[in-house]
PDB file of C-alpha atoms in Angstrom:
ATOM      1  CA  MET A 313     184.554 173.515  53.619  1.00  0.00           C
ATOM      2  CA  THR A 314     183.291 177.033  54.161  1.00  0.00           C
ATOM      3  CA  GLY A 315     182.969 179.607  51.206  1.00  0.00           C
ATOM      4  CA  ASP A 316     184.128 183.159  51.154  1.00  0.00           C
ATOM      5  CA  ASP A 317     180.811 184.489  51.705  1.00  0.00           C
ATOM      6  CA  GLY A 318     180.555 181.880  54.811  1.00  0.00           C
ATOM      7  CA  ARG A 319     178.155 179.832  53.044  1.00  0.00           C
ATOM      8  CA  THR A 320     178.912 175.769  53.773  1.00  0.00           C
ATOM      9  CA  ALA A 321     177.310 172.567  52.122  1.00  0.00           C
ATOM     10  CA  ALA A 322     175.048 172.201  54.961  1.00  0.00           C
ATOM     11  CA  HIS A 323     173.476 176.012  53.751  1.00  0.00           C
ATOM     12  CA  ASP A 324     173.120 174.660  50.524  1.00  0.00           C
ATOM     13  CA  MET A 325     171.261 171.146  51.451  1.00  0.00           C
ATOM     14  CA  PHE A 326     169.445 173.380  54.096  1.00  0.00           C
ATOM     15  CA  ASP A 327     168.317 175.958  50.895  1.00  0.00           C
ATOM     16  CA  ALA A 328     166.847 172.549  49.727  1.00  0.00           C
ATOM     17  CA  ASP A 329     165.159 171.090  52.384  1.00  0.00           C
ATOM     18  CA  VAL A 330     161.166 171.573  52.015  1.00  0.00           C
ATOM     19  CA  ALA A 331     160.165 169.503  55.404  1.00  0.00           C
ATOM     20  CA  SER A 332     161.963 172.034  57.602  1.00  0.00           C
ATOM     21  CA  LYS A 333     161.227 175.221  56.023  1.00  0.00           C
ATOM     22  CA  GLY A 334     157.618 173.884  55.942  1.00  0.00           C
ATOM     23  CA  LEU A 335     157.847 174.246  60.236  1.00  0.00           C
ATOM     24  CA  GLY A 336     159.829 177.182  59.970  1.00  0.00           C
ATOM     25  CA  ILE A 337     162.601 176.314  60.911  1.00  0.00           C
ATOM     26  CA  GLU A 338     165.367 178.647  60.256  1.00  0.00           C
ATOM     27  CA  LEU A 339     169.133 178.018  59.784  1.00  0.00           C
ATOM     28  CA  VAL A 340     171.050 180.441  62.158  1.00  0.00           C
ATOM     29  CA  SER A 341     174.790 179.465  61.721  1.00  0.00           C
ATOM     30  CA  ALA A 342     176.537 176.456  59.786  1.00  0.00           C
ATOM     31  CA  GLY A 343     180.093 175.691  59.658  1.00  0.00           C
ATOM     32  CA  GLY A 344     183.192 173.552  60.951  1.00  0.00           C
ATOM     33  CA  GLY A 345     181.051 170.654  62.179  1.00  0.00           C
ATOM     34  CA  ALA A 346     178.651 173.215  64.447  1.00  0.00           C
ATOM     35  CA  ALA A 347     175.173 174.722  63.699  1.00  0.00           C
ATOM     36  CA  VAL A 348     172.538 176.284  65.236  1.00  0.00           C
ATOM     37  CA  ALA A 349     168.851 175.910  64.200  1.00  0.00           C
ATOM     38  CA  ARG A 350     165.651 177.744  65.433  1.00  0.00           C
ATOM     39  CA  MET A 351     161.563 177.162  65.691  1.00  0.00           C
ATOM     40  CA  ARG A 352     158.834 178.582  66.762  1.00  0.00           C
ATOM     41  CA  VAL A 353     156.590 176.538  68.630  1.00  0.00           C
ATOM     42  CA  THR A 354     152.870 176.454  66.887  1.00  0.00           C
ATOM     43  CA  ALA A 355     149.239 175.718  67.398  1.00  0.00           C
ATOM     44  CA  ALA A 356     149.879 172.909  64.958  1.00  0.00           C
ATOM     45  CA  MET A 357     152.959 170.812  66.810  1.00  0.00           C
ATOM     46  CA  LEU A 358     150.385 170.941  70.176  1.00  0.00           C
ATOM     47  CA  ASN A 359     149.858 167.198  71.317  1.00  0.00           C
ATOM     48  CA  GLY A 360     146.238 166.270  72.872  1.00  0.00           C
ATOM     49  CA  HIS A 361     148.182 167.301  76.246  1.00  0.00           C
ATOM     50  CA  ALA A 362     148.760 170.848  74.788  1.00  0.00           C
ATOM     51  CA  ILE A 363     152.329 170.642  74.887  1.00  0.00           C
ATOM     52  CA  GLY A 364     154.427 170.669  72.225  1.00  0.00           C
ATOM     53  CA  HIS A 365     154.939 167.193  70.230  1.00  0.00           C
ATOM     54  CA  GLY A 366     158.083 165.407  70.733  1.00  0.00           C
ATOM     55  CA  GLY A 367     158.402 165.112  67.097  1.00  0.00           C
ATOM     56  CA  PHE A 368     158.798 168.170  65.988  1.00  0.00           C
ATOM     57  CA  VAL A 369     161.240 168.630  69.034  1.00  0.00           C
ATOM     58  CA  PHE A 370     163.131 166.113  67.461  1.00  0.00           C
ATOM     59  CA  LEU A 371     162.927 167.361  64.253  1.00  0.00           C
ATOM     60  CA  LEU A 372     164.217 170.334  64.852  1.00  0.00           C
ATOM     61  CA  ALA A 373     167.389 168.893  66.587  1.00  0.00           C
ATOM     62  CA  ASP A 374     167.327 166.735  63.867  1.00  0.00           C
ATOM     63  CA  THR A 375     168.036 169.284  61.338  1.00  0.00           C
ATOM     64  CA  ALA A 376     170.900 170.960  63.337  1.00  0.00           C
ATOM     65  CA  PHE A 377     172.253 167.819  63.677  1.00  0.00           C
ATOM     66  CA  ALA A 378     172.086 167.416  59.457  1.00  0.00           C
ATOM     67  CA  LEU A 379     173.519 170.978  59.220  1.00  0.00           C
ATOM     68  CA  ALA A 380     176.168 170.130  61.277  1.00  0.00           C
ATOM     69  CA  CYS A 381     177.576 166.523  59.732  1.00  0.00           C
ATOM     70  CA  ASN A 382     176.900 168.390  56.029  1.00  0.00           C
ATOM     71  CA  SER A 383     178.926 171.747  56.966  1.00  0.00           C
ATOM     72  CA  HIS A 384     182.205 169.954  55.992  1.00  0.00           C
ATOM     73  CA  GLY A 385     180.668 169.042  52.108  1.00  0.00           C
ATOM     74  CA  PRO A 386     180.641 165.234  51.407  1.00  0.00           C
ATOM     75  CA  ALA A 387     177.153 164.626  51.851  1.00  0.00           C
ATOM     76  CA  THR A 388     176.011 162.656  54.693  1.00  0.00           C
ATOM     77  CA  VAL A 389     172.898 161.324  56.032  1.00  0.00           C
ATOM     78  CA  ALA A 390     171.683 160.039  59.647  1.00  0.00           C
ATOM     79  CA  ALA A 391     172.611 156.779  60.436  1.00  0.00           C
ATOM     80  CA  GLY A 392     170.711 157.089  63.904  1.00  0.00           C
ATOM     81  CA  GLY A 393     169.308 159.477  66.337  1.00  0.00           C
ATOM     82  CA  GLU A 394     167.850 159.463  69.917  1.00  0.00           C
ATOM     83  CA  ILE A 395     166.747 162.107  71.877  1.00  0.00           C
ATOM     84  CA  SER A 396     165.806 162.893  75.714  1.00  0.00           C
ATOM     85  CA  PHE A 397     162.919 164.879  76.570  1.00  0.00           C
ATOM     86  CA  LEU A 398     163.924 166.987  79.733  1.00  0.00           C
ATOM     87  CA  ARG A 399     161.078 169.988  80.133  1.00  0.00           C
ATOM     88  CA  PRO A 400     157.994 170.440  78.559  1.00  0.00           C
ATOM     89  CA  VAL A 401     157.508 172.818  75.218  1.00  0.00           C
ATOM     90  CA  ARG A 402     154.562 175.364  74.787  1.00  0.00           C
ATOM     91  CA  GLU A 403     152.919 177.125  71.742  1.00  0.00           C
ATOM     92  CA  GLY A 404     154.757 180.295  70.980  1.00  0.00           C
ATOM     93  CA  ASP A 405     157.975 178.962  72.277  1.00  0.00           C
ATOM     94  CA  VAL A 406     161.482 179.578  70.818  1.00  0.00           C
ATOM     95  CA  LEU A 407     163.653 177.084  70.631  1.00  0.00           C
ATOM     96  CA  GLN A 408     167.252 176.806  69.354  1.00  0.00           C
ATOM     97  CA  ALA A 409     169.337 173.579  68.545  1.00  0.00           C
ATOM     98  CA  TYR A 410     172.908 173.905  68.869  1.00  0.00           C
ATOM     99  CA  ALA A 411     174.752 170.980  67.307  1.00  0.00           C
ATOM    100  CA  THR A 412     178.526 170.251  67.542  1.00  0.00           C
ATOM    101  CA  GLU A 413     180.595 167.514  66.515  1.00  0.00           C
ATOM    102  CA  ARG A 414     181.795 164.733  68.916  1.00  0.00           C
ATOM    103  CA  VAL A 415     184.082 162.816  66.243  1.00  0.00           C
ATOM    104  CA  ARG A 416     184.311 161.887  62.900  1.00  0.00           C
ATOM    105  CA  HIS A 417     186.162 158.951  62.035  1.00  0.00           C
ATOM    106  CA  GLY A 418     186.175 157.406  58.471  1.00  0.00           C
ATOM    107  CA  ARG A 419     182.419 157.811  56.886  1.00  0.00           C
ATOM    108  CA  SER A 420     180.647 158.043  60.460  1.00  0.00           C
ATOM    109  CA  GLY A 421     180.650 160.883  62.773  1.00  0.00           C
ATOM    110  CA  ILE A 422     178.476 161.441  66.239  1.00  0.00           C
ATOM    111  CA  TYR A 423     176.685 164.678  67.142  1.00  0.00           C
ATOM    112  CA  ASP A 424     175.615 166.184  70.258  1.00  0.00           C
ATOM    113  CA  VAL A 425     172.454 168.351  70.164  1.00  0.00           C
ATOM    114  CA  THR A 426     170.983 170.715  72.788  1.00  0.00           C
ATOM    115  CA  VAL A 427     167.953 172.463  72.319  1.00  0.00           C
ATOM    116  CA  ARG A 428     166.856 175.348  74.427  1.00  0.00           C
ATOM    117  CA  ARG A 429     164.372 177.616  75.211  1.00  0.00           C
ATOM    118  CA  GLY A 430     166.091 180.552  76.179  1.00  0.00           C
ATOM    119  CA  ASP A 431     168.904 179.264  79.125  1.00  0.00           C
ATOM    120  CA  GLU A 432     166.691 176.349  79.830  1.00  0.00           C
ATOM    121  CA  VAL A 433     167.397 172.752  77.841  1.00  0.00           C
ATOM    122  CA  VAL A 434     164.843 171.076  77.084  1.00  0.00           C
ATOM    123  CA  ALA A 435     165.906 168.451  75.141  1.00  0.00           C
ATOM    124  CA  GLU A 436     168.922 166.263  74.502  1.00  0.00           C
ATOM    125  CA  PHE A 437     170.242 164.541  71.195  1.00  0.00           C
ATOM    126  CA  ARG A 438     172.501 162.451  69.873  1.00  0.00           C
ATOM    127  CA  GLY A 439     173.034 161.784  66.133  1.00  0.00           C
ATOM    128  CA  ARG A 440     174.893 159.147  64.092  1.00  0.00           C
ATOM    129  CA  SER A 441     175.849 160.258  60.929  1.00  0.00           C
ATOM    130  CA  ARG A 442     177.573 158.265  57.597  1.00  0.00           C
ATOM    131  CA  VAL A 443     178.713 160.150  54.428  1.00  0.00           C
ATOM    132  CA  VAL A 444     177.425 158.908  51.915  1.00  0.00           C
ATOM    133  CA  ALA A 445     179.254 160.585  49.107  1.00  0.00           C
ATOM    134  CA  ARG A 446     183.020 160.927  48.145  1.00  0.00           C
ATOM    135  CA  PRO A 447     184.235 164.576  49.067  1.00  0.00           C
ATOM    136  CA  ALA A 448     185.112 166.752  46.125  1.00  0.00           C
ATOM    137  CA  GLN A 449     186.095 164.664  43.512  1.00  0.00           C
ATOM    138  CA  GLY A 450     182.328 164.563  41.620  1.00  0.00           C
ATOM    139  CA  GLY A 451     180.615 163.343  44.651  1.00  0.00           C
ATOM    140  CA  ALA A 452     180.210 159.221  43.394  1.00  0.00           C
ATOM    141  CA  PRO A 453     178.354 157.074  46.066  1.00  0.00           C
ATOM    142  CA  TYR A 454     180.473 154.938  47.815  1.00  0.00           C
TER     143      TYR A 454
END
């Protein structure tokens, strides 16, 4: 559900997301089952091969996934996710993760996230979501 100012439940969730903000992840957009998140790869994110550690790329994709599946309103969490790393990332790279809802049925959903460096795809992520609170009437857990 989107408010008059364009804010969704995903914006409220991100406002409280200490982990993503601590890594410099920015919410670019979120609404209608889609989201975009951005992150710059820092020296602290490099592994022993001097390339970006895959865990940080996963975290960016997972954040975009969380924003997309929470843009509808009911509290939703990850039930699982997997990633394919296609190209290495390096210090200074600015990555954008584009999340898209594929299907939502009942309390479950499937979302795809493409992580790009400019026009180049560096990773593909698929996440499975689960709604954990009732929509609208008080948010009581199922």
